[in-house]
Amino acid sequence: MRIDVFTLTPHVYAWMTEQQPIAGVLGGELELRLYNYRDTTPLRAGQVDDTPYGGGAGMVLRVDVVAAALEAAYGPQPKHRVVALTPQGRPLTQAVVEELAQEEHLTLLSARFEGFDDRIVQHLASDAISVGPYVLSNGDLPAMLLLDAVARRLPGALAAGSGEHESFSEELGGGLEYPHYTRPAEFRGWTVPDVLLSGDHARIDNWRKDHVR
Ligand SMILES: C[S@@+](CC[C@H](N)C(=O)[O-])C[C@H]1O[C@@H](n2cnc3c(N)ncnc32)[C@H](O)[C@@H]1O
């Protein structure tokens, strides 16, 4: 899978590429390309945003700047999904993550300040996704959330078996995962449920099924 991110701060993605699961799939199942809107802006002095029509505070990411960036990368029309990250988008859920992880090629568009000129979302993007009902300062954390969630669904990202029984998975009926415990078996009088120490895998499976939240 190839994921392209368009941003004003490509350098902030560096730490992600060193962390699992991205590090484990980069160069294999995942190809990550970072594009800076400033590198292809048709405006002078690296300008990418402008004041809003109708007045008001803040700066808006220009449609001609994003169009130029997409055209430089893909020609006149991208043949894959282009996702604008915006609070007005479809909420990001595990089902959306599973859907996006099936794609061979995805583009993520990040904005900042007041956000996108709406023509970017209407005409240049195929999808608009929100990472939650709150406002962040720019689209890079949302892009990283989406990248991480999609990357862990790619083959080889996780140790065998560890991705299937997670919260929101079909295997858990979309519910939240059962509780986990590790050593010590007793700490400050707080004990681990006996069944988990029993070695009886059928009972443990039943206990876990009963404790899906
Ligand atoms: C400060 S926000 C713009 C907020 C916008 N003026 C509003 O009130 O909805 C700047 C950019 O951060 C990103 N962003 C912020 N919150 C987000 C969220 N919940 N989901 C996805 N992207 C978000 C988007 O790219 C957005 O255009």
PDB file of C-alpha atoms and ligand atoms in Angstrom:
ATOM      1  CA  MET A   1       0.000   0.000   0.000  1.00  0.00           C
ATOM      2  CA  ARG A   2       1.183   3.515  -0.745  1.00  0.00           C
ATOM      3  CA  ILE A   3       0.137   6.479   1.410  1.00  0.00           C
ATOM      4  CA  ASP A   4       0.979  10.027   0.350  1.00  0.00           C
ATOM      5  CA  VAL A   5       0.624  12.869   2.841  1.00  0.00           C
ATOM      6  CA  PHE A   6       0.378  16.505   1.745  1.00  0.00           C
ATOM      7  CA  THR A   7       1.350  18.866   4.525  1.00  0.00           C
ATOM      8  CA  LEU A   8       3.245  22.023   5.412  1.00  0.00           C
ATOM      9  CA  THR A   9       5.411  20.170   7.929  1.00  0.00           C
ATOM     10  CA  PRO A  10       6.668  16.888   6.432  1.00  0.00           C
ATOM     11  CA  HIS A  11       9.493  16.708   9.006  1.00  0.00           C
ATOM     12  CA  VAL A  12       7.040  15.991  11.859  1.00  0.00           C
ATOM     13  CA  TYR A  13       6.393  12.531  10.387  1.00  0.00           C
ATOM     14  CA  ALA A  14      10.011  11.487  11.027  1.00  0.00           C
ATOM     15  CA  TRP A  15       9.347  10.108  14.516  1.00  0.00           C
ATOM     16  CA  MET A  16       6.472   7.970  13.210  1.00  0.00           C
ATOM     17  CA  THR A  17       8.657   6.255  10.676  1.00  0.00           C
ATOM     18  CA  GLU A  18      10.889   5.052  13.546  1.00  0.00           C
ATOM     19  CA  GLN A  19       8.002   3.622  15.609  1.00  0.00           C
ATOM     20  CA  GLN A  20       6.158   0.356  15.288  1.00  0.00           C
ATOM     21  CA  PRO A  21       4.003  -0.546  13.466  1.00  0.00           C
ATOM     22  CA  ILE A  22       5.040   1.909  10.723  1.00  0.00           C
ATOM     23  CA  ALA A  23       8.773   1.110  11.000  1.00  0.00           C
ATOM     24  CA  GLY A  24       8.081  -2.590  10.522  1.00  0.00           C
ATOM     25  CA  VAL A  25       6.105  -2.233   7.302  1.00  0.00           C
ATOM     26  CA  LEU A  26       7.898   0.737   5.710  1.00  0.00           C
ATOM     27  CA  GLY A  27       9.709  -0.245   2.554  1.00  0.00           C
ATOM     28  CA  GLY A  28       7.654  -3.442   2.428  1.00  0.00           C
ATOM     29  CA  GLU A  29       3.870  -3.438   2.734  1.00  0.00           C
ATOM     30  CA  LEU A  30       3.835   0.356   3.171  1.00  0.00           C
ATOM     31  CA  GLU A  31       5.367   3.065   1.061  1.00  0.00           C
ATOM     32  CA  LEU A  32       5.014   6.518   2.671  1.00  0.00           C
ATOM     33  CA  ARG A  33       5.598   9.654   0.615  1.00  0.00           C
ATOM     34  CA  LEU A  34       5.527  13.155   2.085  1.00  0.00           C
ATOM     35  CA  TYR A  35       4.759  16.238  -0.007  1.00  0.00           C
ATOM     36  CA  ASN A  36       5.097  19.865   1.047  1.00  0.00           C
ATOM     37  CA  TYR A  37       2.484  22.228  -0.455  1.00  0.00           C
ATOM     38  CA  ARG A  38       5.186  24.898  -0.576  1.00  0.00           C
ATOM     39  CA  ASP A  39       7.317  22.904  -3.036  1.00  0.00           C
ATOM     40  CA  THR A  40       4.714  23.242  -5.800  1.00  0.00           C
ATOM     41  CA  THR A  41       2.796  26.401  -4.860  1.00  0.00           C
ATOM     42  CA  PRO A  42       2.136  28.629  -7.889  1.00  0.00           C
ATOM     43  CA  LEU A  43       2.301  31.678  -5.574  1.00  0.00           C
ATOM     44  CA  ARG A  44       5.312  33.782  -4.760  1.00  0.00           C
ATOM     45  CA  ALA A  45       7.466  33.366  -1.661  1.00  0.00           C
ATOM     46  CA  GLY A  46       6.026  29.963  -0.786  1.00  0.00           C
ATOM     47  CA  GLN A  47       2.560  31.349  -0.032  1.00  0.00           C
ATOM     48  CA  VAL A  48      -0.057  28.625   0.508  1.00  0.00           C
ATOM     49  CA  ASP A  49      -2.949  30.269   2.380  1.00  0.00           C
ATOM     50  CA  ASP A  50      -4.916  33.477   2.255  1.00  0.00           C
ATOM     51  CA  THR A  51      -7.452  35.582   4.140  1.00  0.00           C
ATOM     52  CA  PRO A  52     -11.081  34.352   4.131  1.00  0.00           C
ATOM     53  CA  TYR A  53     -13.632  35.888   1.776  1.00  0.00           C
ATOM     54  CA  GLY A  54     -16.351  37.502   3.864  1.00  0.00           C
ATOM     55  CA  GLY A  55     -13.830  38.489   6.496  1.00  0.00           C
ATOM     56  CA  GLY A  56     -12.981  36.935   9.828  1.00  0.00           C
ATOM     57  CA  ALA A  57      -9.904  35.693  11.577  1.00  0.00           C
ATOM     58  CA  GLY A  58      -7.347  33.234  10.329  1.00  0.00           C
ATOM     59  CA  MET A  59      -5.935  32.004   7.050  1.00  0.00           C
ATOM     60  CA  VAL A  60      -7.441  29.472   4.659  1.00  0.00           C
ATOM     61  CA  LEU A  61      -5.489  26.884   2.613  1.00  0.00           C
ATOM     62  CA  ARG A  62      -5.874  27.878  -1.068  1.00  0.00           C
ATOM     63  CA  VAL A  63      -7.531  25.622  -3.633  1.00  0.00           C
ATOM     64  CA  ASP A  64      -5.031  26.520  -6.388  1.00  0.00           C
ATOM     65  CA  VAL A  65      -2.149  25.519  -4.107  1.00  0.00           C
ATOM     66  CA  VAL A  66      -3.612  22.091  -3.321  1.00  0.00           C
ATOM     67  CA  ALA A  67      -4.605  21.561  -6.973  1.00  0.00           C
ATOM     68  CA  ALA A  68      -1.023  22.328  -8.065  1.00  0.00           C
ATOM     69  CA  ALA A  69       0.397  19.932  -5.463  1.00  0.00           C
ATOM     70  CA  LEU A  70      -1.924  17.097  -6.537  1.00  0.00           C
ATOM     71  CA  GLU A  71      -1.336  17.740 -10.228  1.00  0.00           C
ATOM     72  CA  ALA A  72       2.458  17.732  -9.795  1.00  0.00           C
ATOM     73  CA  ALA A  73       2.221  14.356  -8.068  1.00  0.00           C
ATOM     74  CA  TYR A  74      -0.510  12.635 -10.124  1.00  0.00           C
ATOM     75  CA  GLY A  75      -1.246  14.603 -13.296  1.00  0.00           C
ATOM     76  CA  PRO A  76      -4.705  16.053 -13.981  1.00  0.00           C
ATOM     77  CA  GLN A  77      -6.771  13.486 -12.036  1.00  0.00           C
ATOM     78  CA  PRO A  78      -5.666  11.158  -9.192  1.00  0.00           C
ATOM     79  CA  LYS A  79      -6.914   7.611  -9.794  1.00  0.00           C
ATOM     80  CA  HIS A  80      -7.136   6.804  -6.091  1.00  0.00           C
ATOM     81  CA  ARG A  81      -8.885   8.119  -2.978  1.00  0.00           C
ATOM     82  CA  VAL A  82      -7.858  11.539  -1.714  1.00  0.00           C
ATOM     83  CA  VAL A  83      -8.833  12.108   1.924  1.00  0.00           C
ATOM     84  CA  ALA A  84      -9.162  15.620   3.362  1.00  0.00           C
ATOM     85  CA  LEU A  85      -8.718  15.583   7.148  1.00  0.00           C
ATOM     86  CA  THR A  86     -11.285  17.968   8.562  1.00  0.00           C
ATOM     87  CA  PRO A  87     -13.564  18.205  11.622  1.00  0.00           C
ATOM     88  CA  GLN A  88     -16.501  18.316   9.170  1.00  0.00           C
ATOM     89  CA  GLY A  89     -15.652  14.859   7.766  1.00  0.00           C
ATOM     90  CA  ARG A  90     -17.006  11.350   8.322  1.00  0.00           C
ATOM     91  CA  PRO A  91     -15.966  10.129  11.791  1.00  0.00           C
ATOM     92  CA  LEU A  92     -12.937   7.821  11.775  1.00  0.00           C
ATOM     93  CA  THR A  93     -13.990   4.441  13.160  1.00  0.00           C
ATOM     94  CA  GLN A  94     -12.404   0.985  13.001  1.00  0.00           C
ATOM     95  CA  ALA A  95     -14.797   0.172  10.124  1.00  0.00           C
ATOM     96  CA  VAL A  96     -13.456   3.161   8.161  1.00  0.00           C
ATOM     97  CA  VAL A  97      -9.890   2.074   8.984  1.00  0.00           C
ATOM     98  CA  GLU A  98     -10.586  -1.465   7.666  1.00  0.00           C
ATOM     99  CA  GLU A  99     -12.100   0.038   4.517  1.00  0.00           C
ATOM    100  CA  LEU A 100      -9.112   2.325   3.880  1.00  0.00           C
ATOM    101  CA  ALA A 101      -6.603  -0.447   4.626  1.00  0.00           C
ATOM    102  CA  GLN A 102      -7.984  -2.289   1.552  1.00  0.00           C
ATOM    103  CA  GLU A 103      -6.864   0.500  -0.769  1.00  0.00           C
ATOM    104  CA  GLU A 104      -3.649   0.210  -2.783  1.00  0.00           C
ATOM    105  CA  HIS A 105      -3.017   3.940  -2.780  1.00  0.00           C
ATOM    106  CA  LEU A 106      -4.318   6.702  -0.509  1.00  0.00           C
ATOM    107  CA  THR A 107      -3.637  10.413  -0.281  1.00  0.00           C
ATOM    108  CA  LEU A 108      -4.113  12.388   2.935  1.00  0.00           C
ATOM    109  CA  LEU A 109      -4.506  16.177   2.861  1.00  0.00           C
ATOM    110  CA  SER A 110      -3.626  18.150   5.984  1.00  0.00           C
ATOM    111  CA  ALA A 111      -4.601  21.795   6.546  1.00  0.00           C
ATOM    112  CA  ARG A 112      -3.943  24.295   9.354  1.00  0.00           C
ATOM    113  CA  PHE A 113      -5.264  27.599  10.756  1.00  0.00           C
ATOM    114  CA  GLU A 114      -8.881  28.050   9.514  1.00  0.00           C
ATOM    115  CA  GLY A 115      -8.640  24.925   7.353  1.00  0.00           C
ATOM    116  CA  PHE A 116      -9.348  24.161   3.693  1.00  0.00           C
ATOM    117  CA  ASP A 117     -10.990  26.384   1.097  1.00  0.00           C
ATOM    118  CA  ASP A 118     -14.160  24.296   0.832  1.00  0.00           C
ATOM    119  CA  ARG A 119     -13.607  23.730  -2.904  1.00  0.00           C
ATOM    120  CA  ILE A 120     -10.686  21.467  -1.942  1.00  0.00           C
ATOM    121  CA  VAL A 121     -13.027  19.201   0.013  1.00  0.00           C
ATOM    122  CA  GLN A 122     -15.813  19.429  -2.592  1.00  0.00           C
ATOM    123  CA  HIS A 123     -13.782  19.015  -5.788  1.00  0.00           C
ATOM    124  CA  LEU A 124     -10.235  17.795  -5.119  1.00  0.00           C
ATOM    125  CA  ALA A 125     -10.854  15.248  -2.358  1.00  0.00           C
ATOM    126  CA  SER A 126     -12.910  12.077  -2.689  1.00  0.00           C
ATOM    127  CA  ASP A 127     -13.399  11.702   1.087  1.00  0.00           C
ATOM    128  CA  ALA A 128     -13.457  13.904   4.170  1.00  0.00           C
ATOM    129  CA  ILE A 129     -12.584  12.313   7.506  1.00  0.00           C
ATOM    130  CA  SER A 130     -12.694  13.654  11.056  1.00  0.00           C
ATOM    131  CA  VAL A 131     -10.706  12.014  13.852  1.00  0.00           C
ATOM    132  CA  GLY A 132     -13.198  13.151  16.470  1.00  0.00           C
ATOM    133  CA  PRO A 133     -15.527  15.893  17.674  1.00  0.00           C
ATOM    134  CA  TYR A 134     -12.801  18.292  18.780  1.00  0.00           C
ATOM    135  CA  VAL A 135     -10.534  20.745  16.987  1.00  0.00           C
ATOM    136  CA  LEU A 136      -6.796  20.231  16.597  1.00  0.00           C
ATOM    137  CA  SER A 137      -4.375  22.862  15.345  1.00  0.00           C
ATOM    138  CA  ASN A 138      -3.587  21.129  12.068  1.00  0.00           C
ATOM    139  CA  GLY A 139      -4.216  17.949  10.104  1.00  0.00           C
ATOM    140  CA  ASP A 140      -0.914  16.263  10.879  1.00  0.00           C
ATOM    141  CA  LEU A 141      -1.952  14.533  14.093  1.00  0.00           C
ATOM    142  CA  PRO A 142      -5.151  13.331  12.347  1.00  0.00           C
ATOM    143  CA  ALA A 143      -3.055  12.078   9.401  1.00  0.00           C
ATOM    144  CA  MET A 144      -0.737  10.254  11.819  1.00  0.00           C
ATOM    145  CA  LEU A 145      -3.694   8.672  13.640  1.00  0.00           C
ATOM    146  CA  LEU A 146      -5.054   7.402  10.371  1.00  0.00           C
ATOM    147  CA  LEU A 147      -1.617   6.237   9.199  1.00  0.00           C
ATOM    148  CA  ASP A 148      -1.009   4.303  12.413  1.00  0.00           C
ATOM    149  CA  ALA A 149      -4.464   2.716  12.437  1.00  0.00           C
ATOM    150  CA  VAL A 150      -4.199   1.667   8.782  1.00  0.00           C
ATOM    151  CA  ALA A 151      -0.567   0.495   9.025  1.00  0.00           C
ATOM    152  CA  ARG A 152      -1.347  -1.926  11.867  1.00  0.00           C
ATOM    153  CA  ARG A 153      -3.902  -3.636   9.583  1.00  0.00           C
ATOM    154  CA  LEU A 154      -1.253  -4.352   6.916  1.00  0.00           C
ATOM    155  CA  PRO A 155       0.243  -7.848   6.671  1.00  0.00           C
ATOM    156  CA  GLY A 156       3.308  -8.215   8.886  1.00  0.00           C
ATOM    157  CA  ALA A 157       2.677  -5.083  10.972  1.00  0.00           C
ATOM    158  CA  LEU A 158       1.776  -7.017  14.117  1.00  0.00           C
ATOM    159  CA  ALA A 159       2.895 -10.305  15.593  1.00  0.00           C
ATOM    160  CA  ALA A 160       0.722 -13.207  14.374  1.00  0.00           C
ATOM    161  CA  GLY A 161      -2.633 -13.250  16.156  1.00  0.00           C
ATOM    162  CA  SER A 162      -2.277  -9.971  18.004  1.00  0.00           C
ATOM    163  CA  GLY A 163      -4.394  -7.865  15.634  1.00  0.00           C
ATOM    164  CA  GLU A 164      -7.482 -10.063  15.445  1.00  0.00           C
ATOM    165  CA  HIS A 165      -9.000  -9.846  18.912  1.00  0.00           C
ATOM    166  CA  GLU A 166      -8.643  -6.146  19.479  1.00  0.00           C
ATOM    167  CA  SER A 167     -11.246  -3.624  20.552  1.00  0.00           C
ATOM    168  CA  PHE A 168     -13.790  -2.850  17.782  1.00  0.00           C
ATOM    169  CA  SER A 169     -12.825  -5.989  15.807  1.00  0.00           C
ATOM    170  CA  GLU A 170     -15.421  -8.294  14.227  1.00  0.00           C
ATOM    171  CA  GLU A 171     -14.051 -11.100  16.429  1.00  0.00           C
ATOM    172  CA  LEU A 172     -15.150  -9.139  19.524  1.00  0.00           C
ATOM    173  CA  GLY A 173     -18.470  -8.182  17.928  1.00  0.00           C
ATOM    174  CA  GLY A 174     -17.298  -4.582  17.648  1.00  0.00           C
ATOM    175  CA  GLY A 175     -16.959  -4.386  21.457  1.00  0.00           C
ATOM    176  CA  LEU A 176     -14.073  -3.411  23.694  1.00  0.00           C
ATOM    177  CA  GLU A 177     -11.421  -5.951  24.522  1.00  0.00           C
ATOM    178  CA  TYR A 178     -11.427  -7.986  27.756  1.00  0.00           C
ATOM    179  CA  PRO A 179      -8.974  -6.939  30.523  1.00  0.00           C
ATOM    180  CA  HIS A 180      -5.337  -8.063  30.456  1.00  0.00           C
ATOM    181  CA  TYR A 181      -3.044  -8.845  33.400  1.00  0.00           C
ATOM    182  CA  THR A 182       0.622  -9.732  33.790  1.00  0.00           C
ATOM    183  CA  ARG A 183       3.026 -10.503  36.661  1.00  0.00           C
ATOM    184  CA  PRO A 184       2.942 -10.087  39.611  1.00  0.00           C
ATOM    185  CA  ALA A 185      -0.208 -12.133  40.295  1.00  0.00           C
ATOM    186  CA  GLU A 186      -0.801 -10.084  43.438  1.00  0.00           C
ATOM    187  CA  PHE A 187       0.190  -6.442  44.025  1.00  0.00           C
ATOM    188  CA  ARG A 188      -0.935  -4.411  47.062  1.00  0.00           C
ATOM    189  CA  GLY A 189      -3.659  -6.993  47.573  1.00  0.00           C
ATOM    190  CA  TRP A 190      -4.931  -6.518  44.001  1.00  0.00           C
ATOM    191  CA  THR A 191      -5.179  -9.993  42.550  1.00  0.00           C
ATOM    192  CA  VAL A 192      -5.447 -11.410  39.046  1.00  0.00           C
ATOM    193  CA  PRO A 193      -8.635 -13.438  38.363  1.00  0.00           C
ATOM    194  CA  ASP A 194      -7.896 -17.088  39.314  1.00  0.00           C
ATOM    195  CA  VAL A 195      -9.140 -18.424  35.990  1.00  0.00           C
ATOM    196  CA  LEU A 196      -6.295 -16.671  34.145  1.00  0.00           C
ATOM    197  CA  LEU A 197      -3.742 -18.554  36.275  1.00  0.00           C
ATOM    198  CA  SER A 198      -5.494 -21.912  35.811  1.00  0.00           C
ATOM    199  CA  GLY A 199      -3.881 -22.941  32.524  1.00  0.00           C
ATOM    200  CA  ASP A 200      -7.350 -24.135  31.396  1.00  0.00           C
ATOM    201  CA  HIS A 201      -7.621 -22.527  27.959  1.00  0.00           C
ATOM    202  CA  ALA A 202     -11.302 -23.345  27.446  1.00  0.00           C
ATOM    203  CA  ARG A 203     -12.204 -21.627  30.742  1.00  0.00           C
ATOM    204  CA  ILE A 204      -9.911 -18.705  29.928  1.00  0.00           C
ATOM    205  CA  ASP A 205     -11.586 -18.274  26.503  1.00  0.00           C
ATOM    206  CA  ASN A 206     -15.012 -18.317  28.142  1.00  0.00           C
ATOM    207  CA  TRP A 207     -13.921 -15.813  30.779  1.00  0.00           C
ATOM    208  CA  ARG A 208     -12.568 -13.510  28.067  1.00  0.00           C
ATOM    209  CA  LYS A 209     -15.794 -13.800  26.034  1.00  0.00           C
ATOM    210  CA  ASP A 210     -17.779 -12.889  29.148  1.00  0.00           C
ATOM    211  CA  HIS A 211     -15.565  -9.884  29.795  1.00  0.00           C
ATOM    212  CA  VAL A 212     -15.723  -8.234  26.357  1.00  0.00           C
ATOM    213  CA  ARG A 213     -16.969  -4.766  27.226  1.00  0.00           C
TER     214      ARG A 213
HETATM  215  C1  LIG B   1      -7.734  24.577  13.493  1.00  0.00           C
HETATM  216  S1  LIG B   1      -8.345  23.352  12.389  1.00  0.00           S
HETATM  217  C2  LIG B   1      -9.617  24.194  11.520  1.00  0.00           C
HETATM  218  C3  LIG B   1     -10.900  24.189  12.263  1.00  0.00           C
HETATM  219  C4  LIG B   1     -12.043  24.802  11.463  1.00  0.00           C
HETATM  220  N1  LIG B   1     -11.901  26.214  11.345  1.00  0.00           N
HETATM  221  C5  LIG B   1     -13.350  24.463  12.164  1.00  0.00           C
HETATM  222  O1  LIG B   1     -13.801  25.232  12.982  1.00  0.00           O
HETATM  223  O2  LIG B   1     -13.897  23.374  11.890  1.00  0.00           O
HETATM  224  C6  LIG B   1      -7.090  23.244  11.167  1.00  0.00           C
HETATM  225  C7  LIG B   1      -6.997  21.920  10.450  1.00  0.00           C
HETATM  226  O3  LIG B   1      -6.662  20.897  11.382  1.00  0.00           O
HETATM  227  C8  LIG B   1      -7.207  19.665  10.944  1.00  0.00           C
HETATM  228  N2  LIG B   1      -8.111  19.164  11.982  1.00  0.00           N
HETATM  229  C9  LIG B   1      -8.409  19.758  13.157  1.00  0.00           C
HETATM  230  N3  LIG B   1      -9.255  19.032  13.878  1.00  0.00           N
HETATM  231  C10 LIG B   1      -9.516  17.921  13.165  1.00  0.00           C
HETATM  232  C11 LIG B   1     -10.338  16.782  13.372  1.00  0.00           C
HETATM  233  N4  LIG B   1     -11.070  16.638  14.467  1.00  0.00           N
HETATM  234  N5  LIG B   1     -10.348  15.820  12.420  1.00  0.00           N
HETATM  235  C12 LIG B   1      -9.619  15.947  11.296  1.00  0.00           C
HETATM  236  N6  LIG B   1      -8.834  17.025  11.025  1.00  0.00           N
HETATM  237  C13 LIG B   1      -8.782  17.995  11.950  1.00  0.00           C
HETATM  238  C14 LIG B   1      -7.919  19.945   9.627  1.00  0.00           C
HETATM  239  O4  LIG B   1      -7.022  19.678   8.553  1.00  0.00           O
HETATM  240  C15 LIG B   1      -8.240  21.407   9.776  1.00  0.00           C
HETATM  241  O5  LIG B   1      -8.483  22.017   8.539  1.00  0.00           O
END
